[in-house]
Amino acid sequence: MRTELSIEFFPPQSAEGADKLRATRDQLAVLEPGFFSVTYGAGGSTRERTFATVKEIAAAGYEAAPHLSCVGASRDSIRGILQEYVDAGIRRIVALRGDLPSGAGAAGEFRYASELVEFIRAETGDRFHIEVAAYPEWHPQAKSPKDDLAAFKRKVEAGANSAITQYFYNLDAYLHFVDEVRKLGLDTPIVPGIMPIGSFSKLARFSDACGAEIPRWMRKTFESYGDDSDAIRAFGLDVVTRLCEQLLAAGAPGLHFYSMNQAAPTLEICRRLGLKA
């Protein structure tokens, strides 16, 4: 049975970045991913760049899935974006609460991702396959694991089809989260998000900000390599490949790669997994 893959990009900020992303996309297309997703900046700050990237991916013959966040947005603005995606032939959306840009005031007309999912369904029916976020190590702003599970359940009941997780390196966190979701009576596919590791210092900063744990044994091993970037990359590839092997053996429905607009790490992990087309 073929493993379903998906790959995430962020919208480029320059013509040079756009050229690089096209090359990256074409390199990763050999993996035959189910879709390429494109992130959406805080408060819609990358709206036009996200839309342009999504349209270009779709025009090249690949399935594109734009991220859409609702905090700071009005219903009219979201309605307009949805119509743009309908007109462009887009069939999949990653629906998120998102963050307000720094210094922004009001949260807009949506408070939670579940409200966005409900709105998309009310406006467009079954037009879109809706992905939502899941947090195996719990959302950093959740009051408790129970509250976070309740929030996930509301997103599913509002009409989400499947979920993509925040990245993690603790296999048990994912398995426990899936088990807790199943206890709620939900059979929603929960695809693990995979973050390849190129730079430990960048990973540590990013993980501290988003609440993803780097296990102590990993952190200490990375720190022992100092500035040896080749050793860090090699160890990172071993760790992430092993995690993917364990996830697939445990029945994960696919893998979603946070590519950071780089092709090589994802390609190498998939080669090691025997997933290259």
PDB file of C-alpha atoms in Angstrom:
ATOM      1  CA  MET A   1       0.000   0.000   0.000  1.00  0.00           C
ATOM      2  CA  ARG A   2       1.398   3.395  -1.040  1.00  0.00           C
ATOM      3  CA  THR A   3       2.231   5.896   1.707  1.00  0.00           C
ATOM      4  CA  GLU A   4       0.413   9.195   1.198  1.00  0.00           C
ATOM      5  CA  LEU A   5       2.789  12.152   1.282  1.00  0.00           C
ATOM      6  CA  SER A   6       2.184  15.889   1.372  1.00  0.00           C
ATOM      7  CA  ILE A   7       4.690  18.733   1.439  1.00  0.00           C
ATOM      8  CA  GLU A   8       4.484  22.255   2.844  1.00  0.00           C
ATOM      9  CA  PHE A   9       6.011  25.432   1.415  1.00  0.00           C
ATOM     10  CA  PHE A  10       5.991  29.055   2.514  1.00  0.00           C
ATOM     11  CA  PRO A  11       5.329  31.763  -0.101  1.00  0.00           C
ATOM     12  CA  PRO A  12       8.579  33.258  -1.447  1.00  0.00           C
ATOM     13  CA  GLN A  13       9.348  36.919  -0.828  1.00  0.00           C
ATOM     14  CA  SER A  14      11.233  37.672  -4.058  1.00  0.00           C
ATOM     15  CA  ALA A  15      11.497  36.688  -7.717  1.00  0.00           C
ATOM     16  CA  GLU A  16      14.679  34.792  -6.854  1.00  0.00           C
ATOM     17  CA  GLY A  17      12.835  32.929  -4.092  1.00  0.00           C
ATOM     18  CA  ALA A  18      10.020  32.088  -6.500  1.00  0.00           C
ATOM     19  CA  ASP A  19      12.504  30.626  -8.989  1.00  0.00           C
ATOM     20  CA  LYS A  20      14.092  28.559  -6.235  1.00  0.00           C
ATOM     21  CA  LEU A  21      10.698  27.302  -5.048  1.00  0.00           C
ATOM     22  CA  ARG A  22       9.768  26.193  -8.570  1.00  0.00           C
ATOM     23  CA  ALA A  23      12.955  24.133  -8.742  1.00  0.00           C
ATOM     24  CA  THR A  24      12.304  22.703  -5.262  1.00  0.00           C
ATOM     25  CA  ARG A  25       8.723  21.853  -6.165  1.00  0.00           C
ATOM     26  CA  ASP A  26       9.738  20.065  -9.340  1.00  0.00           C
ATOM     27  CA  GLN A  27      12.401  18.080  -7.475  1.00  0.00           C
ATOM     28  CA  LEU A  28       9.900  17.007  -4.816  1.00  0.00           C
ATOM     29  CA  ALA A  29       7.247  16.153  -7.413  1.00  0.00           C
ATOM     30  CA  VAL A  30       9.064  12.841  -8.041  1.00  0.00           C
ATOM     31  CA  LEU A  31       7.611  11.730  -4.681  1.00  0.00           C
ATOM     32  CA  GLU A  32       4.114  12.126  -6.179  1.00  0.00           C
ATOM     33  CA  PRO A  33       2.714  13.921  -3.120  1.00  0.00           C
ATOM     34  CA  GLY A  34      -1.033  14.112  -2.698  1.00  0.00           C
ATOM     35  CA  PHE A  35      -0.732  17.882  -2.413  1.00  0.00           C
ATOM     36  CA  PHE A  36       1.589  20.797  -1.794  1.00  0.00           C
ATOM     37  CA  SER A  37       0.377  23.157   0.926  1.00  0.00           C
ATOM     38  CA  VAL A  38       1.300  26.842   1.180  1.00  0.00           C
ATOM     39  CA  THR A  39       1.411  28.763   4.454  1.00  0.00           C
ATOM     40  CA  TYR A  40      -0.416  32.000   5.203  1.00  0.00           C
ATOM     41  CA  GLY A  41       1.201  34.736   7.280  1.00  0.00           C
ATOM     42  CA  ALA A  42      -0.126  36.081  10.568  1.00  0.00           C
ATOM     43  CA  GLY A  43      -3.306  38.057  10.039  1.00  0.00           C
ATOM     44  CA  GLY A  44      -3.261  37.309   6.300  1.00  0.00           C
ATOM     45  CA  SER A  45       0.028  39.174   5.820  1.00  0.00           C
ATOM     46  CA  THR A  46       1.055  36.941   2.903  1.00  0.00           C
ATOM     47  CA  ARG A  47      -2.390  36.701   1.306  1.00  0.00           C
ATOM     48  CA  GLU A  48      -1.363  37.754  -2.208  1.00  0.00           C
ATOM     49  CA  ARG A  49       1.906  35.792  -2.181  1.00  0.00           C
ATOM     50  CA  THR A  50       0.127  32.703  -0.855  1.00  0.00           C
ATOM     51  CA  PHE A  51      -2.530  32.979  -3.558  1.00  0.00           C
ATOM     52  CA  ALA A  52       0.047  33.504  -6.317  1.00  0.00           C
ATOM     53  CA  THR A  53       2.073  30.480  -5.146  1.00  0.00           C
ATOM     54  CA  VAL A  54      -1.041  28.309  -4.893  1.00  0.00           C
ATOM     55  CA  LYS A  55      -2.205  29.298  -8.376  1.00  0.00           C
ATOM     56  CA  GLU A  56       1.217  28.550  -9.848  1.00  0.00           C
ATOM     57  CA  ILE A  57       1.347  25.110  -8.207  1.00  0.00           C
ATOM     58  CA  ALA A  58      -2.129  24.318  -9.532  1.00  0.00           C
ATOM     59  CA  ALA A  59      -1.275  25.619 -13.014  1.00  0.00           C
ATOM     60  CA  ALA A  60       1.728  23.272 -13.083  1.00  0.00           C
ATOM     61  CA  GLY A  61      -0.653  20.337 -12.642  1.00  0.00           C
ATOM     62  CA  TYR A  62      -0.233  19.615  -8.926  1.00  0.00           C
ATOM     63  CA  GLU A  63      -2.858  19.711  -6.205  1.00  0.00           C
ATOM     64  CA  ALA A  64      -2.388  22.816  -4.070  1.00  0.00           C
ATOM     65  CA  ALA A  65      -3.749  23.366  -0.569  1.00  0.00           C
ATOM     66  CA  PRO A  66      -3.621  26.945   0.695  1.00  0.00           C
ATOM     67  CA  HIS A  67      -3.467  27.575   4.419  1.00  0.00           C
ATOM     68  CA  LEU A  68      -6.162  29.963   5.572  1.00  0.00           C
ATOM     69  CA  SER A  69      -6.127  31.532   9.028  1.00  0.00           C
ATOM     70  CA  CYS A  70      -9.024  33.477  10.477  1.00  0.00           C
ATOM     71  CA  VAL A  71      -7.803  35.517  13.454  1.00  0.00           C
ATOM     72  CA  GLY A  72      -8.002  39.193  12.550  1.00  0.00           C
ATOM     73  CA  ALA A  73     -10.216  38.456   9.532  1.00  0.00           C
ATOM     74  CA  SER A  74     -13.801  39.417   8.729  1.00  0.00           C
ATOM     75  CA  ARG A  75     -16.383  37.087   7.278  1.00  0.00           C
ATOM     76  CA  ASP A  76     -16.450  39.173   4.111  1.00  0.00           C
ATOM     77  CA  SER A  77     -12.687  38.900   3.640  1.00  0.00           C
ATOM     78  CA  ILE A  78     -12.740  35.122   4.151  1.00  0.00           C
ATOM     79  CA  ARG A  79     -15.707  34.860   1.794  1.00  0.00           C
ATOM     80  CA  GLY A  80     -13.723  36.691  -0.866  1.00  0.00           C
ATOM     81  CA  ILE A  81     -10.695  34.430  -0.423  1.00  0.00           C
ATOM     82  CA  LEU A  82     -12.850  31.310  -0.657  1.00  0.00           C
ATOM     83  CA  GLN A  83     -14.365  32.592  -3.916  1.00  0.00           C
ATOM     84  CA  GLU A  84     -10.861  33.191  -5.299  1.00  0.00           C
ATOM     85  CA  TYR A  85      -9.967  29.592  -4.535  1.00  0.00           C
ATOM     86  CA  VAL A  86     -13.198  28.256  -6.009  1.00  0.00           C
ATOM     87  CA  ASP A  87     -12.510  30.243  -9.195  1.00  0.00           C
ATOM     88  CA  ALA A  88      -8.942  28.884  -9.297  1.00  0.00           C
ATOM     89  CA  GLY A  89     -10.155  25.272  -9.071  1.00  0.00           C
ATOM     90  CA  ILE A  90      -8.663  24.634  -5.622  1.00  0.00           C
ATOM     91  CA  ARG A  91     -10.195  21.620  -3.846  1.00  0.00           C
ATOM     92  CA  ARG A  92      -8.372  21.519  -0.496  1.00  0.00           C
ATOM     93  CA  ILE A  93      -7.817  24.060   2.306  1.00  0.00           C
ATOM     94  CA  VAL A  94      -5.810  23.922   5.535  1.00  0.00           C
ATOM     95  CA  ALA A  95      -8.036  25.834   7.972  1.00  0.00           C
ATOM     96  CA  LEU A  96      -6.268  27.410  10.955  1.00  0.00           C
ATOM     97  CA  ARG A  97      -6.916  29.928  13.698  1.00  0.00           C
ATOM     98  CA  GLY A  98      -3.559  31.593  13.126  1.00  0.00           C
ATOM     99  CA  ASP A  99      -1.855  34.404  15.002  1.00  0.00           C
ATOM    100  CA  LEU A 100      -2.396  38.141  14.975  1.00  0.00           C
ATOM    101  CA  PRO A 101       0.520  40.136  13.615  1.00  0.00           C
ATOM    102  CA  SER A 102       2.561  41.740  16.392  1.00  0.00           C
ATOM    103  CA  GLY A 103       1.038  45.052  17.404  1.00  0.00           C
ATOM    104  CA  ALA A 104      -2.403  44.174  16.004  1.00  0.00           C
ATOM    105  CA  GLY A 105      -5.425  44.829  18.146  1.00  0.00           C
ATOM    106  CA  ALA A 106      -8.794  43.172  17.547  1.00  0.00           C
ATOM    107  CA  ALA A 107      -9.072  39.473  16.793  1.00  0.00           C
ATOM    108  CA  GLY A 108     -11.689  39.968  14.081  1.00  0.00           C
ATOM    109  CA  GLU A 109     -14.926  38.042  13.628  1.00  0.00           C
ATOM    110  CA  PHE A 110     -13.471  34.561  14.234  1.00  0.00           C
ATOM    111  CA  ARG A 111     -12.022  33.343  17.533  1.00  0.00           C
ATOM    112  CA  TYR A 112     -11.335  29.682  16.782  1.00  0.00           C
ATOM    113  CA  ALA A 113     -10.465  27.438  13.844  1.00  0.00           C
ATOM    114  CA  SER A 114     -13.715  25.528  14.413  1.00  0.00           C
ATOM    115  CA  GLU A 115     -15.611  28.716  13.536  1.00  0.00           C
ATOM    116  CA  LEU A 116     -13.617  29.018  10.305  1.00  0.00           C
ATOM    117  CA  VAL A 117     -14.326  25.389   9.386  1.00  0.00           C
ATOM    118  CA  GLU A 118     -18.028  25.917  10.072  1.00  0.00           C
ATOM    119  CA  PHE A 119     -18.016  29.070   7.923  1.00  0.00           C
ATOM    120  CA  ILE A 120     -16.247  27.349   5.011  1.00  0.00           C
ATOM    121  CA  ARG A 121     -18.833  24.563   5.075  1.00  0.00           C
ATOM    122  CA  ALA A 122     -21.730  27.042   5.265  1.00  0.00           C
ATOM    123  CA  GLU A 123     -20.354  29.054   2.336  1.00  0.00           C
ATOM    124  CA  THR A 124     -19.089  26.288   0.042  1.00  0.00           C
ATOM    125  CA  GLY A 125     -20.697  23.015   1.166  1.00  0.00           C
ATOM    126  CA  ASP A 126     -18.506  20.034   0.335  1.00  0.00           C
ATOM    127  CA  ARG A 127     -16.449  21.911  -2.246  1.00  0.00           C
ATOM    128  CA  PHE A 128     -13.249  21.691  -0.170  1.00  0.00           C
ATOM    129  CA  HIS A 129     -11.447  18.901   1.625  1.00  0.00           C
ATOM    130  CA  ILE A 130     -10.649  20.681   4.888  1.00  0.00           C
ATOM    131  CA  GLU A 131      -7.471  19.932   6.828  1.00  0.00           C
ATOM    132  CA  VAL A 132      -7.054  21.230  10.379  1.00  0.00           C
ATOM    133  CA  ALA A 133      -4.154  21.336  12.822  1.00  0.00           C
ATOM    134  CA  ALA A 134      -3.539  18.856  15.640  1.00  0.00           C
ATOM    135  CA  TYR A 135      -1.108  19.169  18.539  1.00  0.00           C
ATOM    136  CA  PRO A 136       0.276  15.887  19.930  1.00  0.00           C
ATOM    137  CA  GLU A 137       2.111  17.831  22.651  1.00  0.00           C
ATOM    138  CA  TRP A 138      -0.916  20.120  23.130  1.00  0.00           C
ATOM    139  CA  HIS A 139      -1.402  23.630  21.850  1.00  0.00           C
ATOM    140  CA  PRO A 140       0.871  26.012  23.770  1.00  0.00           C
ATOM    141  CA  GLN A 141      -2.136  28.207  24.655  1.00  0.00           C
ATOM    142  CA  ALA A 142      -4.425  25.350  25.733  1.00  0.00           C
ATOM    143  CA  LYS A 143      -5.444  25.427  29.406  1.00  0.00           C
ATOM    144  CA  SER A 144      -5.199  21.635  29.635  1.00  0.00           C
ATOM    145  CA  PRO A 145      -4.930  18.506  27.459  1.00  0.00           C
ATOM    146  CA  LYS A 146      -8.670  17.997  27.958  1.00  0.00           C
ATOM    147  CA  ASP A 147      -9.432  21.479  26.628  1.00  0.00           C
ATOM    148  CA  ASP A 148      -7.162  20.941  23.636  1.00  0.00           C
ATOM    149  CA  LEU A 149      -8.891  17.663  22.773  1.00  0.00           C
ATOM    150  CA  ALA A 150     -12.269  19.385  23.080  1.00  0.00           C
ATOM    151  CA  ALA A 151     -11.078  22.080  20.659  1.00  0.00           C
ATOM    152  CA  PHE A 152      -9.939  19.421  18.186  1.00  0.00           C
ATOM    153  CA  LYS A 153     -13.308  17.663  18.474  1.00  0.00           C
ATOM    154  CA  ARG A 154     -15.130  20.921  17.695  1.00  0.00           C
ATOM    155  CA  LYS A 155     -13.087  21.337  14.513  1.00  0.00           C
ATOM    156  CA  VAL A 156     -13.967  17.831  13.358  1.00  0.00           C
ATOM    157  CA  GLU A 157     -17.644  18.252  14.213  1.00  0.00           C
ATOM    158  CA  ALA A 158     -17.662  21.559  12.319  1.00  0.00           C
ATOM    159  CA  GLY A 159     -16.723  19.675   9.153  1.00  0.00           C
ATOM    160  CA  ALA A 160     -12.982  18.968   9.020  1.00  0.00           C
ATOM    161  CA  ASN A 161     -12.020  15.935   6.924  1.00  0.00           C
ATOM    162  CA  SER A 162      -8.530  15.251   8.283  1.00  0.00           C
ATOM    163  CA  ALA A 163      -5.742  16.731  10.388  1.00  0.00           C
ATOM    164  CA  ILE A 164      -2.041  17.489  10.124  1.00  0.00           C
ATOM    165  CA  THR A 165      -0.028  17.637  13.328  1.00  0.00           C
ATOM    166  CA  GLN A 166       2.479  20.109  14.600  1.00  0.00           C
ATOM    167  CA  TYR A 167       5.912  18.525  14.186  1.00  0.00           C
ATOM    168  CA  PHE A 168       7.241  16.438  17.068  1.00  0.00           C
ATOM    169  CA  TYR A 169      10.126  14.084  17.844  1.00  0.00           C
ATOM    170  CA  ASN A 170       8.427  12.081  20.592  1.00  0.00           C
ATOM    171  CA  LEU A 171       6.651   9.099  19.038  1.00  0.00           C
ATOM    172  CA  ASP A 172       4.634   8.418  22.190  1.00  0.00           C
ATOM    173  CA  ALA A 173       3.135  11.919  22.053  1.00  0.00           C
ATOM    174  CA  TYR A 174       1.596  11.191  18.641  1.00  0.00           C
ATOM    175  CA  LEU A 175       0.403   7.706  19.578  1.00  0.00           C
ATOM    176  CA  HIS A 176      -1.141   9.000  22.814  1.00  0.00           C
ATOM    177  CA  PHE A 177      -2.887  11.866  21.008  1.00  0.00           C
ATOM    178  CA  VAL A 178      -4.373   9.554  18.376  1.00  0.00           C
ATOM    179  CA  ASP A 179      -5.526   7.161  21.103  1.00  0.00           C
ATOM    180  CA  GLU A 180      -7.224  10.006  22.996  1.00  0.00           C
ATOM    181  CA  VAL A 181      -8.958  11.212  19.814  1.00  0.00           C
ATOM    182  CA  ARG A 182     -10.229   7.690  19.100  1.00  0.00           C
ATOM    183  CA  LYS A 183     -11.630   7.513  22.645  1.00  0.00           C
ATOM    184  CA  LEU A 184     -13.775  10.518  21.703  1.00  0.00           C
ATOM    185  CA  GLY A 185     -15.336   8.413  18.944  1.00  0.00           C
ATOM    186  CA  LEU A 186     -13.559  10.247  16.111  1.00  0.00           C
ATOM    187  CA  ASP A 187     -11.988   8.338  13.221  1.00  0.00           C
ATOM    188  CA  THR A 188     -10.476  11.430  11.574  1.00  0.00           C
ATOM    189  CA  PRO A 189      -7.166  10.674   9.796  1.00  0.00           C
ATOM    190  CA  ILE A 190      -4.347  12.365  11.739  1.00  0.00           C
ATOM    191  CA  VAL A 191      -1.262  12.785   9.564  1.00  0.00           C
ATOM    192  CA  PRO A 192       2.006  13.402  11.454  1.00  0.00           C
ATOM    193  CA  GLY A 193       3.882  16.551  10.550  1.00  0.00           C
ATOM    194  CA  ILE A 194       7.569  15.863   9.893  1.00  0.00           C
ATOM    195  CA  MET A 195      10.276  18.505  10.299  1.00  0.00           C
ATOM    196  CA  PRO A 196      13.635  17.548   8.765  1.00  0.00           C
ATOM    197  CA  ILE A 197      16.593  18.927  10.723  1.00  0.00           C
ATOM    198  CA  GLY A 198      19.231  21.005   8.971  1.00  0.00           C
ATOM    199  CA  SER A 199      20.319  23.396  11.710  1.00  0.00           C
ATOM    200  CA  PHE A 200      19.974  22.580  15.391  1.00  0.00           C
ATOM    201  CA  SER A 201      20.162  26.228  16.508  1.00  0.00           C
ATOM    202  CA  LYS A 202      17.268  27.190  14.211  1.00  0.00           C
ATOM    203  CA  LEU A 203      15.279  24.143  15.282  1.00  0.00           C
ATOM    204  CA  ALA A 204      15.795  24.936  18.967  1.00  0.00           C
ATOM    205  CA  ARG A 205      14.572  28.529  18.548  1.00  0.00           C
ATOM    206  CA  PHE A 206      11.566  27.465  16.488  1.00  0.00           C
ATOM    207  CA  SER A 207      10.651  24.651  18.869  1.00  0.00           C
ATOM    208  CA  ASP A 208      10.853  26.891  21.916  1.00  0.00           C
ATOM    209  CA  ALA A 209       8.484  29.331  20.210  1.00  0.00           C
ATOM    210  CA  CYS A 210       5.872  26.801  19.069  1.00  0.00           C
ATOM    211  CA  GLY A 211       5.947  24.380  22.003  1.00  0.00           C
ATOM    212  CA  ALA A 212       7.417  21.353  20.201  1.00  0.00           C
ATOM    213  CA  GLU A 213       9.665  19.338  22.510  1.00  0.00           C
ATOM    214  CA  ILE A 214      13.171  18.321  21.524  1.00  0.00           C
ATOM    215  CA  PRO A 215      13.857  15.264  23.717  1.00  0.00           C
ATOM    216  CA  ARG A 216      16.814  15.691  26.042  1.00  0.00           C
ATOM    217  CA  TRP A 217      18.806  12.863  24.440  1.00  0.00           C
ATOM    218  CA  MET A 218      18.446  14.557  21.039  1.00  0.00           C
ATOM    219  CA  ARG A 219      19.292  18.006  22.355  1.00  0.00           C
ATOM    220  CA  LYS A 220      22.411  16.756  24.166  1.00  0.00           C
ATOM    221  CA  THR A 221      23.599  14.849  21.102  1.00  0.00           C
ATOM    222  CA  PHE A 222      23.138  17.863  18.847  1.00  0.00           C
ATOM    223  CA  GLU A 223      24.925  20.096  21.345  1.00  0.00           C
ATOM    224  CA  SER A 224      27.860  17.666  21.451  1.00  0.00           C
ATOM    225  CA  TYR A 225      28.515  18.282  17.745  1.00  0.00           C
ATOM    226  CA  GLY A 226      29.169  22.006  18.319  1.00  0.00           C
ATOM    227  CA  ASP A 227      29.561  23.714  14.927  1.00  0.00           C
ATOM    228  CA  ASP A 228      29.995  20.484  12.941  1.00  0.00           C
ATOM    229  CA  SER A 229      27.127  21.086  10.507  1.00  0.00           C
ATOM    230  CA  ASP A 230      27.738  17.835   8.606  1.00  0.00           C
ATOM    231  CA  ALA A 231      27.418  15.778  11.797  1.00  0.00           C
ATOM    232  CA  ILE A 232      24.283  17.684  12.797  1.00  0.00           C
ATOM    233  CA  ARG A 233      22.655  17.053   9.415  1.00  0.00           C
ATOM    234  CA  ALA A 234      23.634  13.359   9.440  1.00  0.00           C
ATOM    235  CA  PHE A 235      22.276  12.810  12.947  1.00  0.00           C
ATOM    236  CA  GLY A 236      19.125  14.756  12.073  1.00  0.00           C
ATOM    237  CA  LEU A 237      18.492  12.577   9.030  1.00  0.00           C
ATOM    238  CA  ASP A 238      18.936   9.408  11.118  1.00  0.00           C
ATOM    239  CA  VAL A 239      16.579  10.639  13.845  1.00  0.00           C
ATOM    240  CA  VAL A 240      13.810  11.783  11.517  1.00  0.00           C
ATOM    241  CA  THR A 241      14.021   8.716   9.267  1.00  0.00           C
ATOM    242  CA  ARG A 242      13.703   6.453  12.297  1.00  0.00           C
ATOM    243  CA  LEU A 243      10.723   8.448  13.551  1.00  0.00           C
ATOM    244  CA  CYS A 244       9.016   8.102  10.149  1.00  0.00           C
ATOM    245  CA  GLU A 245       9.682   4.345  10.130  1.00  0.00           C
ATOM    246  CA  GLN A 246       8.088   4.008  13.567  1.00  0.00           C
ATOM    247  CA  LEU A 247       5.101   6.161  12.626  1.00  0.00           C
ATOM    248  CA  LEU A 248       4.357   4.175   9.483  1.00  0.00           C
ATOM    249  CA  ALA A 249       4.778   0.882  11.358  1.00  0.00           C
ATOM    250  CA  ALA A 250       2.285   2.172  13.945  1.00  0.00           C
ATOM    251  CA  GLY A 251      -0.302   2.872  11.245  1.00  0.00           C
ATOM    252  CA  ALA A 252       0.076   6.604  10.546  1.00  0.00           C
ATOM    253  CA  PRO A 253      -2.059   7.428   7.473  1.00  0.00           C
ATOM    254  CA  GLY A 254       0.737   9.355   5.754  1.00  0.00           C
ATOM    255  CA  LEU A 255       3.524  11.879   6.279  1.00  0.00           C
ATOM    256  CA  HIS A 256       3.371  15.666   5.890  1.00  0.00           C
ATOM    257  CA  PHE A 257       6.798  17.237   5.401  1.00  0.00           C
ATOM    258  CA  TYR A 258       7.578  20.777   6.533  1.00  0.00           C
ATOM    259  CA  SER A 259      10.078  21.341   3.735  1.00  0.00           C
ATOM    260  CA  MET A 260      11.151  24.915   4.619  1.00  0.00           C
ATOM    261  CA  ASN A 261      11.350  25.300   0.813  1.00  0.00           C
ATOM    262  CA  GLN A 262      14.252  22.828   0.657  1.00  0.00           C
ATOM    263  CA  ALA A 263      14.131  19.628  -1.410  1.00  0.00           C
ATOM    264  CA  ALA A 264      17.202  17.652  -0.330  1.00  0.00           C
ATOM    265  CA  PRO A 265      16.284  16.648   3.267  1.00  0.00           C
ATOM    266  CA  THR A 266      12.783  15.423   2.377  1.00  0.00           C
ATOM    267  CA  LEU A 267      14.071  13.574  -0.686  1.00  0.00           C
ATOM    268  CA  GLU A 268      16.786  11.840   1.333  1.00  0.00           C
ATOM    269  CA  ILE A 269      14.408  10.778   4.123  1.00  0.00           C
ATOM    270  CA  CYS A 270      11.938   9.394   1.585  1.00  0.00           C
ATOM    271  CA  ARG A 271      14.762   7.595  -0.254  1.00  0.00           C
ATOM    272  CA  ARG A 272      15.766   5.913   2.991  1.00  0.00           C
ATOM    273  CA  LEU A 273      12.147   4.969   3.623  1.00  0.00           C
ATOM    274  CA  GLY A 274      11.857   3.473   0.137  1.00  0.00           C
ATOM    275  CA  LEU A 275       9.135   5.982  -0.787  1.00  0.00           C
ATOM    276  CA  LYS A 276      10.740   7.592  -3.847  1.00  0.00           C
ATOM    277  CA  ALA A 277       8.638   7.081  -6.961  1.00  0.00           C
TER     278      ALA A 277
END
